[in-house]
Structure formats: structure tokens, C-alpha cells
mmCIF file of C-alpha atoms in Angstrom:
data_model
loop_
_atom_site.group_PDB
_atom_site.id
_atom_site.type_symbol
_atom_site.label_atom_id
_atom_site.label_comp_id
_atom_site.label_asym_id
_atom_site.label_seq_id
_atom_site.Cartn_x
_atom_site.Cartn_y
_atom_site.Cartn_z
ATOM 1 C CA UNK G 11 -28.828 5.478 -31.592
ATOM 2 C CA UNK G 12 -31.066 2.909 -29.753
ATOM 3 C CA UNK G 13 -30.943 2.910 -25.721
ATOM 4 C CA UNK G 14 -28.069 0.539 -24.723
ATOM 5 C CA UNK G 15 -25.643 1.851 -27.456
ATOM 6 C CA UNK G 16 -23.950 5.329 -28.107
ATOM 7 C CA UNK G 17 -22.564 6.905 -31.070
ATOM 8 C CA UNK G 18 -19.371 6.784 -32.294
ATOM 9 C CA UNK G 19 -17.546 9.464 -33.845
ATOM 10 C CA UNK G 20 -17.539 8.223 -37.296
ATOM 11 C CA UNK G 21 -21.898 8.271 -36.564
ATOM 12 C CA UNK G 22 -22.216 4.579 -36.051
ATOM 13 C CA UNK G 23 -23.912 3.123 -33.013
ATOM 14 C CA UNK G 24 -21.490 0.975 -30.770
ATOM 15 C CA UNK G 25 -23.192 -1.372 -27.832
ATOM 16 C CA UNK G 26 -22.636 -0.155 -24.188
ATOM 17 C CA UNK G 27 -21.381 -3.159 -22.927
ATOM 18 C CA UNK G 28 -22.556 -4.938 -19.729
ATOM 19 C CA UNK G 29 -20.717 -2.454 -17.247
ATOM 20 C CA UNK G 30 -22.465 1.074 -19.078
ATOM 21 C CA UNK G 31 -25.305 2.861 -19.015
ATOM 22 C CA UNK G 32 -26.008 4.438 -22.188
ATOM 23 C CA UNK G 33 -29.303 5.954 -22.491
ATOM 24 C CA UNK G 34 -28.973 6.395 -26.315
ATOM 25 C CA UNK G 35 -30.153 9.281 -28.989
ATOM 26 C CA UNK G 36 -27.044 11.254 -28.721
ATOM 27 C CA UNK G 37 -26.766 11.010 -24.810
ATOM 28 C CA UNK G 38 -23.085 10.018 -23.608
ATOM 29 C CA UNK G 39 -22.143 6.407 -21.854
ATOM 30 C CA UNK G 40 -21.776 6.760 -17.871
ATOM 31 C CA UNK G 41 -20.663 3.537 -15.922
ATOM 32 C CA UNK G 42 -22.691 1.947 -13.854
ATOM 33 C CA UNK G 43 -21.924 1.434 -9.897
ATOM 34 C CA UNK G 44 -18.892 0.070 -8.635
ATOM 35 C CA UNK G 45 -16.819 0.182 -12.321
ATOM 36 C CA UNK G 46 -14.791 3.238 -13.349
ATOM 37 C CA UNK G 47 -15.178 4.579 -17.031
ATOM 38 C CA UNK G 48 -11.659 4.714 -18.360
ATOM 39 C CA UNK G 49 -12.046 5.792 -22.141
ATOM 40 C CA UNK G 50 -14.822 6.075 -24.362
ATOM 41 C CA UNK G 51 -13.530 5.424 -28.416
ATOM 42 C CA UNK G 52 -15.214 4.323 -31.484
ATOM 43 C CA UNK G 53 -14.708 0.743 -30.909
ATOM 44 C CA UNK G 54 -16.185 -0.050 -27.062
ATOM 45 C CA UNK G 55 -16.146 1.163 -23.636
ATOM 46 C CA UNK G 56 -13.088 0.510 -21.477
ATOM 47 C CA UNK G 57 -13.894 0.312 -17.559
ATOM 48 C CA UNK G 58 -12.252 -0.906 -14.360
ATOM 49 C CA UNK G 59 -13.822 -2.662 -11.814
ATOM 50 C CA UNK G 60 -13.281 -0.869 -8.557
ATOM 51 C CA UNK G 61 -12.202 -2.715 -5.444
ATOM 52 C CA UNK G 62 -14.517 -0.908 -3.018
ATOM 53 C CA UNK G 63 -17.582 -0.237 -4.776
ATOM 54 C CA UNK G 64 -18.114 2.894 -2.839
ATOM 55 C CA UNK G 65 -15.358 4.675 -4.417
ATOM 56 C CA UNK G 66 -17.244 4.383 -8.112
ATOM 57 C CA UNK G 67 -20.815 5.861 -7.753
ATOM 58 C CA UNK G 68 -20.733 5.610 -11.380
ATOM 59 C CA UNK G 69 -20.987 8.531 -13.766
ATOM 60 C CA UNK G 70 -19.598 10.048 -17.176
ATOM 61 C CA UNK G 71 -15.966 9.377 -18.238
ATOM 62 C CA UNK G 72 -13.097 11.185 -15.616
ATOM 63 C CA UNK G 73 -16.376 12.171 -13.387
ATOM 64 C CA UNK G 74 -17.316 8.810 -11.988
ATOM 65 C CA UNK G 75 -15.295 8.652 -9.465
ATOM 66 C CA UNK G 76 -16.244 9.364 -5.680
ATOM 67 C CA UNK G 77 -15.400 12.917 -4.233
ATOM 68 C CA UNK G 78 -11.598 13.536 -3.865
ATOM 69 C CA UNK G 79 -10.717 10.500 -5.752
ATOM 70 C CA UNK G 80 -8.623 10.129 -9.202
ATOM 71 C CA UNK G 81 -6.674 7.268 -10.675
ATOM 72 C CA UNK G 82 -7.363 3.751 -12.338
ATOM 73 C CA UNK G 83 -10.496 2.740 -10.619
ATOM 74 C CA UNK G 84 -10.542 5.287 -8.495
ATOM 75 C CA UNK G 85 -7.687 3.602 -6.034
ATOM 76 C CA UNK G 86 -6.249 7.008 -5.418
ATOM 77 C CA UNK G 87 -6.889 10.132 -3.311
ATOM 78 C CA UNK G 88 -5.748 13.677 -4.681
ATOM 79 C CA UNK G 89 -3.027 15.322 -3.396
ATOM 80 C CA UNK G 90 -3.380 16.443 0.303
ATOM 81 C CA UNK G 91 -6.265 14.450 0.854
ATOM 82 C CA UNK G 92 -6.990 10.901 2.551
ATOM 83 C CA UNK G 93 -9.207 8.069 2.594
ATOM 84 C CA UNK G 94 -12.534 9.050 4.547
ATOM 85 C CA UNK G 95 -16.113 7.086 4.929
ATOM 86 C CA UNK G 96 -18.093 5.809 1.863
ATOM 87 C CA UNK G 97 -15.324 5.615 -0.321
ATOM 88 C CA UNK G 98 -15.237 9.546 -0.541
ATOM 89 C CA UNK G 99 -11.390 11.014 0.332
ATOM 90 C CA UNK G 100 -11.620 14.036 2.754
ATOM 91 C CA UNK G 101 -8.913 17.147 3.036
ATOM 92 C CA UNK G 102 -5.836 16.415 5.518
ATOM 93 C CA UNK G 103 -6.459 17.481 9.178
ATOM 94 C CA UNK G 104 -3.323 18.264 11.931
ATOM 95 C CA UNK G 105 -3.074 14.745 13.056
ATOM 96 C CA UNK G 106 -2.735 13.031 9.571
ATOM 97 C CA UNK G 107 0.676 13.838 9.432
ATOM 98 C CA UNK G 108 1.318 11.898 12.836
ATOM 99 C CA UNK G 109 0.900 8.669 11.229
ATOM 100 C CA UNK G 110 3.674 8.864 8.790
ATOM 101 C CA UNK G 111 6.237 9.719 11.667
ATOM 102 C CA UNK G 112 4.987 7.430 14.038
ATOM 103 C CA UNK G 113 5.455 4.432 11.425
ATOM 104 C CA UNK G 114 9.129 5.946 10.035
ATOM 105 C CA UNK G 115 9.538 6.133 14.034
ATOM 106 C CA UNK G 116 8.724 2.561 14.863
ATOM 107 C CA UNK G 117 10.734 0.831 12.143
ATOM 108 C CA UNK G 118 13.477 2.751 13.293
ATOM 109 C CA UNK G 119 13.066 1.504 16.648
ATOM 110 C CA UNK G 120 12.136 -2.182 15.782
ATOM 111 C CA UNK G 121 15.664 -2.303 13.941
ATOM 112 C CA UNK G 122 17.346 -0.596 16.337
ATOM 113 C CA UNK G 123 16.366 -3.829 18.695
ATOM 114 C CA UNK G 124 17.011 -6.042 15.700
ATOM 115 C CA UNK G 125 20.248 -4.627 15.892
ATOM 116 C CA UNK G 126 21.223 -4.931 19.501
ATOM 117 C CA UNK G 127 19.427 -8.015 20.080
ATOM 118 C CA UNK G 128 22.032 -9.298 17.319
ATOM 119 C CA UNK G 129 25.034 -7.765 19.623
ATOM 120 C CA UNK G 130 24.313 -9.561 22.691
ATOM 121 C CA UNK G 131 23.951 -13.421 21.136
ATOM 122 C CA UNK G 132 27.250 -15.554 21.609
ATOM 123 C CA UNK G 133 29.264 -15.129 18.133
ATOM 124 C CA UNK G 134 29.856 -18.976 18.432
ATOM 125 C CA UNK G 135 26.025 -19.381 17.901
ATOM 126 C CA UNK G 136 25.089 -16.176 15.993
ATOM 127 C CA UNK G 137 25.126 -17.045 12.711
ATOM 128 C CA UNK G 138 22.633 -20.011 12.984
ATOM 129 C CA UNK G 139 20.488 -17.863 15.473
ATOM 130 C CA UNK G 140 19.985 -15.064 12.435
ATOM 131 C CA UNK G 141 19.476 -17.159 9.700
ATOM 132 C CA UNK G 142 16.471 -19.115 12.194
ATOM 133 C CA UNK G 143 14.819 -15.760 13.390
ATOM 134 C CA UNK G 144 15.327 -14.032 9.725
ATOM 135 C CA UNK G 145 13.791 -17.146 8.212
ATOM 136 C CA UNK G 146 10.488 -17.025 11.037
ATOM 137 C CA UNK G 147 10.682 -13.523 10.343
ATOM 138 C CA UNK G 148 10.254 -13.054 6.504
ATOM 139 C CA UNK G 149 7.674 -16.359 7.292
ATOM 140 C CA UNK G 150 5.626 -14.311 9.097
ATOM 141 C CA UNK G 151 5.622 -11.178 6.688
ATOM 142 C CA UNK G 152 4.537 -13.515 3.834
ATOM 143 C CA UNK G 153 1.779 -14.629 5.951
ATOM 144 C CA UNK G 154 0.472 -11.348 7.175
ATOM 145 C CA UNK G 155 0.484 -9.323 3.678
ATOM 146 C CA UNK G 156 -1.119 -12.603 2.546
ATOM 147 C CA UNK G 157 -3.973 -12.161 4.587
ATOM 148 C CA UNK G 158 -3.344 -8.279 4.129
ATOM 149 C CA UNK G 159 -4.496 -9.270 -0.162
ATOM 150 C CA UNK G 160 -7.031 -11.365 1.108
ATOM 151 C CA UNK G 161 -8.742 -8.682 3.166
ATOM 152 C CA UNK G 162 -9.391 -6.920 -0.727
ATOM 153 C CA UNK G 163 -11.743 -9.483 -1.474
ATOM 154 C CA UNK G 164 -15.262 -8.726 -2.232
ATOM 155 C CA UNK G 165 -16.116 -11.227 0.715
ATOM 156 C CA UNK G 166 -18.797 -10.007 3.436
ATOM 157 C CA UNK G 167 -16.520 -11.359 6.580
ATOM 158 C CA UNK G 168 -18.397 -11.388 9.508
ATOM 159 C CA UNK G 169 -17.208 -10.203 12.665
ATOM 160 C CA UNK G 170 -14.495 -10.405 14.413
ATOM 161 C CA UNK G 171 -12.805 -11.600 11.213
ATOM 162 C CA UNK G 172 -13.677 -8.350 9.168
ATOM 163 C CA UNK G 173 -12.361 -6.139 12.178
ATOM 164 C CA UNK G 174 -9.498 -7.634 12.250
ATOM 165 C CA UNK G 175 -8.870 -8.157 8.353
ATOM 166 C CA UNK G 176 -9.248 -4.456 8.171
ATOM 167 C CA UNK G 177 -6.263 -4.191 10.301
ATOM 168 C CA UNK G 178 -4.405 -6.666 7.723
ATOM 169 C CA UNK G 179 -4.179 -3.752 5.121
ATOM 170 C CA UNK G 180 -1.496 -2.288 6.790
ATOM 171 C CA UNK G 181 0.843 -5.091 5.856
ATOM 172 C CA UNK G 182 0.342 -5.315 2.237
ATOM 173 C CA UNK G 183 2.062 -1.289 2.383
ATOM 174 C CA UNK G 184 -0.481 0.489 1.711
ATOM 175 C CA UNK G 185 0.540 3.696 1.774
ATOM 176 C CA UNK G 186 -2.890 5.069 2.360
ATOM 177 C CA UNK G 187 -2.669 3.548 6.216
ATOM 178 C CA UNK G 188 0.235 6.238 6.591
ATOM 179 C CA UNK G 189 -1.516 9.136 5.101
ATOM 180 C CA UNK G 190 1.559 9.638 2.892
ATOM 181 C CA UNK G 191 -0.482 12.052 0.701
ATOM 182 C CA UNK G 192 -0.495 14.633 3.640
ATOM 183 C CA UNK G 193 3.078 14.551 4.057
ATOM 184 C CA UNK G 194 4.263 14.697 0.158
ATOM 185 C CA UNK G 195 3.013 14.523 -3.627
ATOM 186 C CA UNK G 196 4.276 11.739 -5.425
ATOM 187 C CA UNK G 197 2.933 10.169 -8.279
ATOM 188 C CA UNK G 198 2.059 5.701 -8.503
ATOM 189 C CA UNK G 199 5.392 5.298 -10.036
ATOM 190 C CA UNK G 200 7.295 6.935 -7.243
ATOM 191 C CA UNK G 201 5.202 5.227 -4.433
ATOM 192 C CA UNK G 202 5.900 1.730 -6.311
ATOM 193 C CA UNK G 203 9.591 2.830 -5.838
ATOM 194 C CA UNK G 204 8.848 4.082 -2.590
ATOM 195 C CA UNK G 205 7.821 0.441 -1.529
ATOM 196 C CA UNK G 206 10.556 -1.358 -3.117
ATOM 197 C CA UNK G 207 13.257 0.416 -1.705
ATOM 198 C CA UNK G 208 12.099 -0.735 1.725
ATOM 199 C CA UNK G 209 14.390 -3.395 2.687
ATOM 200 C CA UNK G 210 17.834 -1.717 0.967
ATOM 201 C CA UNK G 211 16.813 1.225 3.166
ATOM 202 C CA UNK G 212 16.382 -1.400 6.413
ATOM 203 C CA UNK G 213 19.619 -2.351 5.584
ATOM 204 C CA UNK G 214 21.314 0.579 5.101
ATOM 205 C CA UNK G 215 20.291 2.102 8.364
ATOM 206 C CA UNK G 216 21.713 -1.388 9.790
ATOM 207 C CA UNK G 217 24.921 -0.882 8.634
ATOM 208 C CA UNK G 218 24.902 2.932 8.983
ATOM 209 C CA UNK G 219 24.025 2.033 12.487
ATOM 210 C CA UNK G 220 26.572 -0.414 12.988
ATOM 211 C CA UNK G 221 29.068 1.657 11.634
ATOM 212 C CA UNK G 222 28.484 4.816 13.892
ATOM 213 C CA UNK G 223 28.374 2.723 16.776
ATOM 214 C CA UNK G 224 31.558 0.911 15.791
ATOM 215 C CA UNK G 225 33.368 4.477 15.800
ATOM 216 C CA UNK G 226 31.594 6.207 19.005
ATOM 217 C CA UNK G 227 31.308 3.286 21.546
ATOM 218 C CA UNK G 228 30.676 -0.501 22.007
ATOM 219 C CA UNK G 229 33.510 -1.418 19.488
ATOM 220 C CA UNK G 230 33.873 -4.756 21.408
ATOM 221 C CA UNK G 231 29.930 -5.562 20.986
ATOM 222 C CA UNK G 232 29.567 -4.230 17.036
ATOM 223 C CA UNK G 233 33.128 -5.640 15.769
ATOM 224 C CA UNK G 234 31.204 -9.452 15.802
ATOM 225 C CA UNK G 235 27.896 -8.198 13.990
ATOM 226 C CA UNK G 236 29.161 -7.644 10.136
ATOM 227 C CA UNK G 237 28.892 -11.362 9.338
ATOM 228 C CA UNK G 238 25.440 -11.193 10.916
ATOM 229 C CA UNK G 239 24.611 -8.214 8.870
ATOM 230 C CA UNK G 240 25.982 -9.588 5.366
ATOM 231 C CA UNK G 241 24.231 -12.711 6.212
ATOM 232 C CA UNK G 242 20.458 -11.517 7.266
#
């Protein structure tokens, strides 16, 4: 076969496509940079188009991927590994670990005064001051894993827009930011299920919260808060 085309198994010659680089007489289709080579079959090429070009060098089918990196376009790291510089993924250290706890830590502690800034509102005016802040709140989520999505463009921001669109990722939960890989192995389809059981687990450790108190102290301050619960 011709340069620009490989051959199929079946011995005919199939075109490379505009995102391979197939060198022809018997040699096999690589991608070319920033596109990941999915499968190679008798009717085409199938690629991905990687979000940071860094992380597909381009290469030969399951080897085009930068080092330490697997997955659909290359989007993941391999187990016990996390993202390092030019795309590559490098092998946990000590302190990757710290950022899982410190987030689990902080959302603990942000609903913890959630929950006792709830206590201390007059009961005549609590329900209307929940819905308001739960509405500004959820408002201002939206907007920040907005511009969280919008920092994955291919745009060259300048700075100090791209410094501070990098920090952006960490509200579209990407689980990458925590170095989850250092702390467990779980596969896309558990992380997906990871993220959307965020909010039941919020609220769970509200009422879990609310209920423990309710038993052990502050009965008088907690016995007001299960409308404001059911209602937020």
C-alpha cells in the first residue's frame, strides 16, 4: 500500500484519515500529535482528540499515549500515579495523599458551619433565609464549574486569566485535583458514581449530624432545624 493508507486485513489498502500517519508498504498507522489511536479495523481509523495535547505525543495504537497515562484520549493516569508536567503522569509521593484528606476535611467543616449557622437564625425567619442562601449558593456552583468547563478550552488565555482558570478545574470535580488515584483504585464508572453521590452524602452527614447532636446536647437549638434540612 501507497504512503497515506495501510492495509487491511482482508489485503486491501484503507486511507489513513486526516488524524494518522501511515507511512504505507506494510508499515502500521500511528496518530499524529495531540489525537489518541483508539482501534485500527478494516474499515478506518478511530481516534480521539485529546484535551491537552501534551498527553498524546502520538504513536502506534494503545502506545500513543504520554508516560503513565491510559484511557480514552489519554484523560487518565494509572493506578498510583498523578498528573505531572508535559502531560506525562508521575508515581505518587508522601504528600499526595494529603490532598484527598484535606478536601474530605474541609467539606466536612464547611457543612458543619452550614449546619450551625442554620441553628442560630430565628425559626420565624428560617425557612425563607435557607431557601435565599441555598438558591445564591447552588448559583454560585453553576457559575464556578461553568468557568471550571471553560478553562478545558483549547484557548491560549493570557495572564492573570489562565492562572486563575487553572484554579477553576477544581470545581468541575475533577478528581485528579485530589490525587484520588494515590489513595484508591477505582475504575471511570466508579469515579462517575463517586461524583454523583456527592450531595446525598452532604446530606446525609447533615442529618447524621443533626441527629447526634439532637441526642448528646443542644436539643433546644437542633429540634427547629429538620424543616430547614428537608427543605435545603
Amino acid at each position: 500500500c501507497p504512503a497515506g493508507t495501510y492495509m487491511s486485513s482482508d489485503g486491501h489498502c484503507v486511507d489513513c484519515g486526516h488524524y494518522g500517519d501511515c507511512q504505507g508498504f506494510g508499515a502500521e498507522p500511528r496518530s499524529l500529535l495531540g489525537y489518541n489511536l483508539h482501534s485500527v479495523s478494516d474499515t478506518g481509523l478511530s481516534f480521539f482528540a485529546c484535551s491537552v495535547v501534551d498527553r498524546c505525543p502520538g504513536g502506534f495504537v494503545g502506545e500513543d499515549c504520554a508516560y503513565g497515562r491510559t484511557g480514552i484520549a489519554c484523560a487518565e493516569c494509572l493506578p498510583e500515579m498523578v498528573p505531572g508536567s508535559n502531560g506525562e503522569c508521575k508515581p505518587c509521593g508522601r504528600s499526595d495523599q494529603a490532598p484527598f484528606g484535606i478536601a474530605v476535611a474541609g467539606f466536612a467543616i464547611f457543612l458543619s458551619l452550614v449546619y450551625f449557622g442554620m441553628t442560630k437564625q430565628d425559626q420565624a425567619r428560617q425557612s425563607f433565609t435557607v431557601v435565599l442562601l441555598t438558591t445564591m449558593f447552588s448559583q454560585f456552583v453553576s457559575l464556578l464549574q461553568l468557568m471550571g468547563v471553560l478553562s478545558r478550552l483549547s484557548v491560549e488565555w493570557t495572564e492573570p486569566v489562565k492562572t486563575i482558570m487553572r484554579y477553576f478545574v477544581i470545581f468541575s470535580l475533577d478528581v485528579e485535583v485530589i490525587r484520588l488515584n494515590c489513595v484508591a483504585t477505582l475504575s471511570t464508572t466508579i469515579v462517575y458514581i463517586w461524583k454523583l453521590a456527592i450531595l446525598p452524602m452532604a446530606i446525609t452527614y447533615l442529618l447524621l449530624q443533626h441527629f447526634l447532636l439532637s441526642k448528646v446536647c443542644c436539643r433546644h437549638r437542633a429540634g427547629g432545624l429538620r424543616r430547614a434540612i428537608i427543605s435545603s
